[in-house]
């Protein structure tokens, strides 16, 4: 009882502060809370580099709850911001806000299960649903989404606000290329359904839109028959040009005679071979980098990671198919590592590593990640200047590298990618540790990120950041290039008071840039 009274008092204070037109009982019904535990958890993210406390947290139970809150924000006399968060796996506070309410989309109070429409091959899911739960629901029908992220404990709304990429993207495109329809609460508090045919401007703006135009409350995602098993193969290269030539060849293949997943990573120090992404190499089968010729190559090796999905009924032919594909590649012959596992275990592979790191207290540490899209024509320069230059021989985490085909990305979406038919994702997924080793400190790694960006700038490598992070609007304008005008127009149309996802630092909420700022 006392807690409820305190909560009501805190909410009344909030109402006065932000000029809300809703009654306290109505706010409580919507799921608004100022409970310190909720507020604390909404004030940090996976990056652990920014801490911003919201005024309150909303735990909605429906799209209508979200719409009612955003409408109240839009109509409030003082104005306040609203930021959706999924699983809080951003790096730089993108889902945080200090001037309003965080809408906690994942773990909603009455989340219905995803609705699978087997005949039409799609699934309707709540925007805060985690991909792992989408997968489990679809598998009950023998179906699965086509395009993934490497890690499944991310929300549908969170990855669709970025792009959602993994080793399937070369063939199926990013996750945003595999969405039929969305329900979105705009910055005016309107709940709208959109698709390529219905409200197409909103649909394209929201996909990859960094949460700027609306809160995704439902997504209709395309499905395919789920494979049963996966043959997972890793091969090593000491020659970068052979490595990228093979990756580019593999993503140019179509039809059945191709791998289903193409990724890769860079190994600059021997410790990495046993790091969290590389539990694949078993202790019974130790890999000695020095025996593989990396010494002639500045100590750098490249690992191609590929998979072939199959159904138990086609198990006899899988070996021949893989053999035929591998024959065309130029990896170090003695470096083929193969494993075979159920499809769900392959997709959920990073979670196992997460549990291991958590048990060692190494998950909840700062993550100064940097993700770049690098044009194919400059990837060799990038290798020379960064992998064999700036990085030195310590990396503090995995470095992924894999190419994608631009024609699988819809240019109408809000995402920006390099202006070439093929571009690479290079992802520096590093963890900072406070263990006295300078090369693992947050400061060192952050500075290295700066050096990488500076090198690209000075060398004319026109990279685009994925999961971008900038501090000023002029940097954002440069990031969006020719898409900026449209991006800004869509913002004016769907979120004219700039109240949504202010943690991205793209637009200043209008109530903060006016004289009303004094009331904060
Ligand atoms: P949050 O961090 O909560 O939100 C991110 C942004 O989206 C914020 O601006 C927020 O306001 C907005 N947002 C959240 N929900 C909604 C919604 N329903 N509607 C509108 N806007 C919303 N990405 C890949 O593409 N591929 C990968 O393989 C991959 N692997 C990852 C592995 C790990 C361990 C981690 C931590 C991240 C990884 N990511 C990957 C990045 C990830 O896709 C993004 O960080 C994504 O934003 C995380 O989703 P989230 O639900 O935690 O979003």
mmCIF file of N, CA and C in Angstrom, residues 26-109:
data_model
loop_
_atom_site.group_PDB
_atom_site.id
_atom_site.type_symbol
_atom_site.label_atom_id
_atom_site.label_comp_id
_atom_site.label_asym_id
_atom_site.label_seq_id
_atom_site.Cartn_x
_atom_site.Cartn_y
_atom_site.Cartn_z
ATOM 1 N N UNK A 26 -4.811 6.476 -14.805
ATOM 2 C CA UNK A 26 -4.698 6.082 -16.208
ATOM 3 C C UNK A 26 -3.234 5.724 -16.533
ATOM 4 N N UNK A 27 -2.313 6.514 -15.991
ATOM 5 C CA UNK A 27 -0.893 6.228 -16.229
ATOM 6 C C UNK A 27 -0.494 4.890 -15.625
ATOM 7 N N UNK A 28 -1.021 4.606 -14.441
ATOM 8 C CA UNK A 28 -0.722 3.317 -13.801
ATOM 9 C C UNK A 28 -1.304 2.189 -14.646
ATOM 10 N N UNK A 29 -2.505 2.404 -15.184
ATOM 11 C CA UNK A 29 -3.136 1.370 -16.013
ATOM 12 C C UNK A 29 -2.305 1.107 -17.279
ATOM 13 N N UNK A 30 -1.755 2.197 -17.840
ATOM 14 C CA UNK A 30 -0.928 2.041 -19.060
ATOM 15 C C UNK A 30 0.346 1.257 -18.787
ATOM 16 N N UNK A 31 0.765 1.239 -17.509
ATOM 17 C CA UNK A 31 2.004 0.523 -17.176
ATOM 18 C C UNK A 31 3.159 1.456 -16.918
ATOM 19 N N UNK A 32 2.863 2.721 -16.561
ATOM 20 C CA UNK A 32 3.956 3.657 -16.253
ATOM 21 C C UNK A 32 4.471 3.372 -14.855
ATOM 22 N N UNK A 33 5.790 3.378 -14.710
ATOM 23 C CA UNK A 33 6.362 3.129 -13.390
ATOM 24 C C UNK A 33 7.584 4.033 -13.163
ATOM 25 N N UNK A 34 7.773 4.389 -11.895
ATOM 26 C CA UNK A 34 8.991 5.130 -11.533
ATOM 27 C C UNK A 34 9.788 4.300 -10.522
ATOM 28 N N UNK A 35 9.490 3.012 -10.510
ATOM 29 C CA UNK A 35 10.208 2.083 -9.632
ATOM 30 C C UNK A 35 11.716 2.190 -9.919
ATOM 31 N N UNK A 36 12.535 2.437 -8.865
ATOM 32 C CA UNK A 36 13.975 2.634 -9.090
ATOM 33 C C UNK A 36 14.646 1.485 -9.851
ATOM 34 N N UNK A 37 14.152 0.259 -9.671
ATOM 35 C CA UNK A 37 14.795 -0.872 -10.366
ATOM 36 C C UNK A 37 14.575 -0.745 -11.877
ATOM 37 N N UNK A 38 13.340 -0.392 -12.274
ATOM 38 C CA UNK A 38 13.044 -0.220 -13.705
ATOM 39 C C UNK A 38 13.810 0.965 -14.283
ATOM 40 N N UNK A 39 13.845 2.050 -13.505
ATOM 41 C CA UNK A 39 14.519 3.269 -13.979
ATOM 42 C C UNK A 39 16.019 2.992 -14.152
ATOM 43 N N UNK A 40 16.605 2.296 -13.179
ATOM 44 C CA UNK A 40 18.043 1.974 -13.244
ATOM 45 C C UNK A 40 18.331 1.111 -14.476
ATOM 46 N N UNK A 41 17.483 0.089 -14.692
ATOM 47 C CA UNK A 41 17.809 -0.811 -15.806
ATOM 48 C C UNK A 41 17.613 -0.110 -17.159
ATOM 49 N N UNK A 42 16.716 0.885 -17.222
ATOM 50 C CA UNK A 42 16.533 1.620 -18.489
ATOM 51 C C UNK A 42 17.613 2.690 -18.695
ATOM 52 N N UNK A 43 18.457 2.875 -17.701
ATOM 53 C CA UNK A 43 19.437 3.967 -17.820
ATOM 54 C C UNK A 43 20.807 3.481 -18.324
ATOM 55 N N UNK A 44 20.940 2.181 -18.538
ATOM 56 C CA UNK A 44 22.209 1.655 -19.067
ATOM 57 C C UNK A 44 21.924 0.739 -20.271
ATOM 58 N N UNK A 45 22.958 0.434 -21.021
ATOM 59 C CA UNK A 45 22.788 -0.534 -22.116
ATOM 60 C C UNK A 45 24.003 -1.457 -22.198
ATOM 61 N N UNK A 46 24.026 -2.306 -23.212
ATOM 62 C CA UNK A 46 25.102 -3.294 -23.347
ATOM 63 C C UNK A 46 26.479 -2.630 -23.443
ATOM 64 N N UNK A 47 26.526 -1.451 -24.045
ATOM 65 C CA UNK A 47 27.809 -0.759 -24.196
ATOM 66 C C UNK A 47 28.434 -0.381 -22.867
ATOM 67 N N UNK A 48 27.597 -0.159 -21.857
ATOM 68 C CA UNK A 48 28.033 0.265 -20.509
ATOM 69 C C UNK A 48 28.972 1.465 -20.559
ATOM 70 N N UNK A 49 28.706 2.378 -21.479
ATOM 71 C CA UNK A 49 29.572 3.557 -21.569
ATOM 72 C C UNK A 49 28.806 4.848 -21.318
ATOM 73 N N UNK A 50 27.449 4.751 -21.297
ATOM 74 C CA UNK A 50 26.652 5.952 -21.005
ATOM 75 C C UNK A 50 25.593 5.571 -19.986
ATOM 76 N N UNK A 51 25.295 6.510 -19.096
ATOM 77 C CA UNK A 51 24.229 6.255 -18.117
ATOM 78 C C UNK A 51 23.323 7.477 -18.105
ATOM 79 N N UNK A 52 22.071 7.277 -18.484
ATOM 80 C CA UNK A 52 21.113 8.380 -18.518
ATOM 81 C C UNK A 52 19.808 7.880 -17.914
ATOM 82 N N UNK A 53 19.374 8.518 -16.833
ATOM 83 C CA UNK A 53 18.145 8.061 -16.158
ATOM 84 C C UNK A 53 16.905 8.687 -16.773
ATOM 85 N N UNK A 54 15.944 7.850 -17.164
ATOM 86 C CA UNK A 54 14.681 8.422 -17.652
ATOM 87 C C UNK A 54 13.831 8.922 -16.478
ATOM 88 N N UNK A 55 12.807 9.741 -16.776
ATOM 89 C CA UNK A 55 11.904 10.203 -15.707
ATOM 90 C C UNK A 55 11.013 9.054 -15.254
ATOM 91 N N UNK A 56 10.681 8.170 -16.187
ATOM 92 C CA UNK A 56 9.814 7.027 -15.866
ATOM 93 C C UNK A 56 9.982 5.963 -16.939
ATOM 94 N N UNK A 57 9.429 4.798 -16.685
ATOM 95 C CA UNK A 57 9.485 3.685 -17.643
ATOM 96 C C UNK A 57 8.053 3.227 -17.893
ATOM 97 N N UNK A 58 7.746 2.955 -19.151
ATOM 98 C CA UNK A 58 6.420 2.393 -19.461
ATOM 99 C C UNK A 58 6.580 0.927 -19.807
ATOM 100 N N UNK A 59 5.763 0.101 -19.149
ATOM 101 C CA UNK A 59 5.714 -1.317 -19.514
ATOM 102 C C UNK A 59 4.344 -1.552 -20.133
ATOM 103 N N UNK A 60 4.237 -1.385 -21.438
ATOM 104 C CA UNK A 60 2.917 -1.447 -22.071
ATOM 105 C C UNK A 60 2.407 -2.877 -22.179
ATOM 106 N N UNK A 61 1.089 -3.021 -22.336
ATOM 107 C CA UNK A 61 0.604 -4.369 -22.622
ATOM 108 C C UNK A 61 -0.020 -4.425 -24.004
ATOM 109 N N UNK A 62 -0.028 -3.307 -24.716
ATOM 110 C CA UNK A 62 -0.579 -3.328 -26.078
ATOM 111 C C UNK A 62 -0.047 -2.128 -26.856
ATOM 112 N N UNK A 63 -0.279 -2.177 -28.170
ATOM 113 C CA UNK A 63 0.111 -1.053 -29.034
ATOM 114 C C UNK A 63 -0.663 0.202 -28.625
ATOM 115 N N UNK A 64 -1.905 0.009 -28.177
ATOM 116 C CA UNK A 64 -2.743 1.159 -27.789
ATOM 117 C C UNK A 64 -2.123 1.877 -26.590
ATOM 118 N N UNK A 65 -1.538 1.119 -25.646
ATOM 119 C CA UNK A 65 -0.870 1.755 -24.487
ATOM 120 C C UNK A 65 0.270 2.651 -24.967
ATOM 121 N N UNK A 66 1.050 2.120 -25.926
ATOM 122 C CA UNK A 66 2.185 2.888 -26.453
ATOM 123 C C UNK A 66 1.654 4.154 -27.125
ATOM 124 N N UNK A 67 0.581 3.969 -27.935
ATOM 125 C CA UNK A 67 0.018 5.114 -28.670
ATOM 126 C C UNK A 67 -0.483 6.180 -27.706
ATOM 127 N N UNK A 68 -1.118 5.739 -26.627
ATOM 128 C CA UNK A 68 -1.675 6.719 -25.681
ATOM 129 C C UNK A 68 -0.559 7.544 -25.024
ATOM 130 N N UNK A 69 0.535 6.871 -24.673
ATOM 131 C CA UNK A 69 1.642 7.605 -24.043
ATOM 132 C C UNK A 69 2.277 8.590 -25.027
ATOM 133 N N UNK A 70 2.525 8.115 -26.261
ATOM 134 C CA UNK A 70 3.191 8.997 -27.233
ATOM 135 C C UNK A 70 2.276 10.184 -27.568
ATOM 136 N N UNK A 71 0.967 9.928 -27.649
ATOM 137 C CA UNK A 71 0.019 11.029 -27.926
ATOM 138 C C UNK A 71 0.074 12.061 -26.794
ATOM 139 N N UNK A 72 0.161 11.542 -25.567
ATOM 140 C CA UNK A 72 0.235 12.457 -24.421
ATOM 141 C C UNK A 72 1.509 13.292 -24.486
ATOM 142 N N UNK A 73 2.605 12.655 -24.918
ATOM 143 C CA UNK A 73 3.871 13.395 -25.038
ATOM 144 C C UNK A 73 3.761 14.451 -26.137
ATOM 145 N N UNK A 74 3.149 14.032 -27.251
ATOM 146 C CA UNK A 74 3.008 14.941 -28.401
ATOM 147 C C UNK A 74 2.147 16.158 -28.032
ATOM 148 N N UNK A 75 1.108 15.901 -27.199
ATOM 149 C CA UNK A 75 0.173 16.980 -26.887
ATOM 150 C C UNK A 75 0.513 17.733 -25.598
ATOM 151 N N UNK A 76 1.526 17.238 -24.868
ATOM 152 C CA UNK A 76 1.774 17.855 -23.563
ATOM 153 C C UNK A 76 2.290 19.286 -23.727
ATOM 154 N N UNK A 77 1.951 20.125 -22.764
ATOM 155 C CA UNK A 77 2.305 21.543 -22.906
ATOM 156 C C UNK A 77 3.819 21.752 -22.849
ATOM 157 N N UNK A 78 4.526 21.058 -21.926
ATOM 158 C CA UNK A 78 5.976 21.249 -21.840
ATOM 159 C C UNK A 78 6.704 20.396 -22.888
ATOM 160 N N UNK A 79 6.188 19.206 -23.106
ATOM 161 C CA UNK A 79 6.851 18.258 -24.005
ATOM 162 C C UNK A 79 7.755 17.326 -23.225
ATOM 163 N N UNK A 80 7.807 16.067 -23.628
ATOM 164 C CA UNK A 80 8.786 15.117 -23.079
ATOM 165 C C UNK A 80 9.086 14.070 -24.140
ATOM 166 N N UNK A 81 10.216 13.413 -23.990
ATOM 167 C CA UNK A 81 10.652 12.454 -25.011
ATOM 168 C C UNK A 81 10.152 11.042 -24.686
ATOM 169 N N UNK A 82 10.105 10.209 -25.737
ATOM 170 C CA UNK A 82 9.719 8.805 -25.567
ATOM 171 C C UNK A 82 10.715 7.955 -26.362
ATOM 172 N N UNK A 83 11.379 7.037 -25.685
ATOM 173 C CA UNK A 83 12.338 6.168 -26.381
ATOM 174 C C UNK A 83 11.962 4.715 -26.155
ATOM 175 N N UNK A 84 11.754 4.007 -27.254
ATOM 176 C CA UNK A 84 11.507 2.564 -27.120
ATOM 177 C C UNK A 84 12.833 1.874 -26.838
ATOM 178 N N UNK A 85 12.785 0.851 -26.005
ATOM 179 C CA UNK A 85 13.957 -0.018 -25.910
ATOM 180 C C UNK A 85 13.488 -1.463 -26.041
ATOM 181 N N UNK A 86 14.331 -2.269 -26.674
ATOM 182 C CA UNK A 86 14.004 -3.683 -26.822
ATOM 183 C C UNK A 86 14.730 -4.426 -25.726
ATOM 184 N N UNK A 87 15.909 -4.950 -26.066
ATOM 185 C CA UNK A 87 16.673 -5.663 -25.053
ATOM 186 C C UNK A 87 17.833 -4.828 -24.526
ATOM 187 N N UNK A 88 17.854 -3.542 -24.902
ATOM 188 C CA UNK A 88 18.889 -2.648 -24.382
ATOM 189 C C UNK A 88 20.286 -3.029 -24.836
ATOM 190 N N UNK A 89 20.404 -3.545 -26.075
ATOM 191 C CA UNK A 89 21.708 -4.014 -26.536
ATOM 192 C C UNK A 89 22.415 -3.016 -27.433
ATOM 193 N N UNK A 90 22.030 -1.756 -27.296
ATOM 194 C CA UNK A 90 22.778 -0.707 -27.994
ATOM 195 C C UNK A 90 24.112 -0.504 -27.285
ATOM 196 N N UNK A 91 24.974 0.265 -27.948
ATOM 197 C CA UNK A 91 26.318 0.486 -27.407
ATOM 198 C C UNK A 91 26.468 1.879 -26.805
ATOM 199 N N UNK A 92 25.820 2.854 -27.433
ATOM 200 C CA UNK A 92 26.089 4.250 -27.057
ATOM 201 C C UNK A 92 24.872 5.007 -26.552
ATOM 202 N N UNK A 93 23.978 4.337 -25.834
ATOM 203 C CA UNK A 93 22.835 5.051 -25.252
ATOM 204 C C UNK A 93 21.734 5.386 -26.241
ATOM 205 N N UNK A 94 21.699 4.707 -27.390
ATOM 206 C CA UNK A 94 20.715 5.027 -28.425
ATOM 207 C C UNK A 94 19.270 4.875 -27.955
ATOM 208 N N UNK A 95 19.019 3.995 -26.963
ATOM 209 C CA UNK A 95 17.641 3.785 -26.514
ATOM 210 C C UNK A 95 17.357 4.512 -25.193
ATOM 211 N N UNK A 96 18.271 5.372 -24.786
ATOM 212 C CA UNK A 96 18.088 6.063 -23.499
ATOM 213 C C UNK A 96 17.494 7.450 -23.702
ATOM 214 N N UNK A 97 16.915 8.000 -22.647
ATOM 215 C CA UNK A 97 16.511 9.402 -22.671
ATOM 216 C C UNK A 97 16.474 9.950 -21.245
ATOM 217 N N UNK A 98 16.954 11.162 -21.086
ATOM 218 C CA UNK A 98 16.935 11.774 -19.758
ATOM 219 C C UNK A 98 15.801 12.770 -19.618
ATOM 220 N N UNK A 99 15.040 12.975 -20.700
ATOM 221 C CA UNK A 99 14.005 14.008 -20.668
ATOM 222 C C UNK A 99 12.613 13.424 -20.908
ATOM 223 N N UNK A 100 12.433 12.177 -20.528
ATOM 224 C CA UNK A 100 11.122 11.598 -20.754
ATOM 225 C C UNK A 100 11.047 10.144 -20.313
ATOM 226 N N UNK A 101 10.301 9.369 -21.102
ATOM 227 C CA UNK A 101 9.934 8.007 -20.705
ATOM 228 C C UNK A 101 10.587 6.985 -21.636
ATOM 229 N N UNK A 102 11.129 5.919 -21.060
ATOM 230 C CA UNK A 102 11.594 4.781 -21.859
ATOM 231 C C UNK A 102 10.465 3.750 -21.910
ATOM 232 N N UNK A 103 10.113 3.341 -23.128
ATOM 233 C CA UNK A 103 9.076 2.311 -23.288
ATOM 234 C C UNK A 103 9.774 0.961 -23.396
ATOM 235 N N UNK A 104 9.606 0.141 -22.394
ATOM 236 C CA UNK A 104 10.258 -1.160 -22.337
ATOM 237 C C UNK A 104 9.432 -2.155 -23.157
ATOM 238 N N UNK A 105 9.848 -2.356 -24.415
ATOM 239 C CA UNK A 105 9.035 -3.156 -25.342
ATOM 240 C C UNK A 105 9.187 -4.662 -25.122
ATOM 241 N N UNK A 106 10.369 -5.090 -24.656
ATOM 242 C CA UNK A 106 10.554 -6.534 -24.460
ATOM 243 C C UNK A 106 9.996 -6.931 -23.103
ATOM 244 N N UNK A 107 9.497 -8.157 -23.010
ATOM 245 C CA UNK A 107 8.912 -8.636 -21.758
ATOM 246 C C UNK A 107 7.652 -7.865 -21.405
ATOM 247 N N UNK A 108 6.791 -7.568 -22.397
ATOM 248 C CA UNK A 108 5.560 -6.816 -22.119
ATOM 249 C C UNK A 108 4.647 -7.609 -21.190
ATOM 250 N N UNK A 109 3.720 -6.870 -20.541
ATOM 251 C CA UNK A 109 2.905 -7.505 -19.502
ATOM 252 C C UNK A 109 1.985 -8.590 -20.057
#
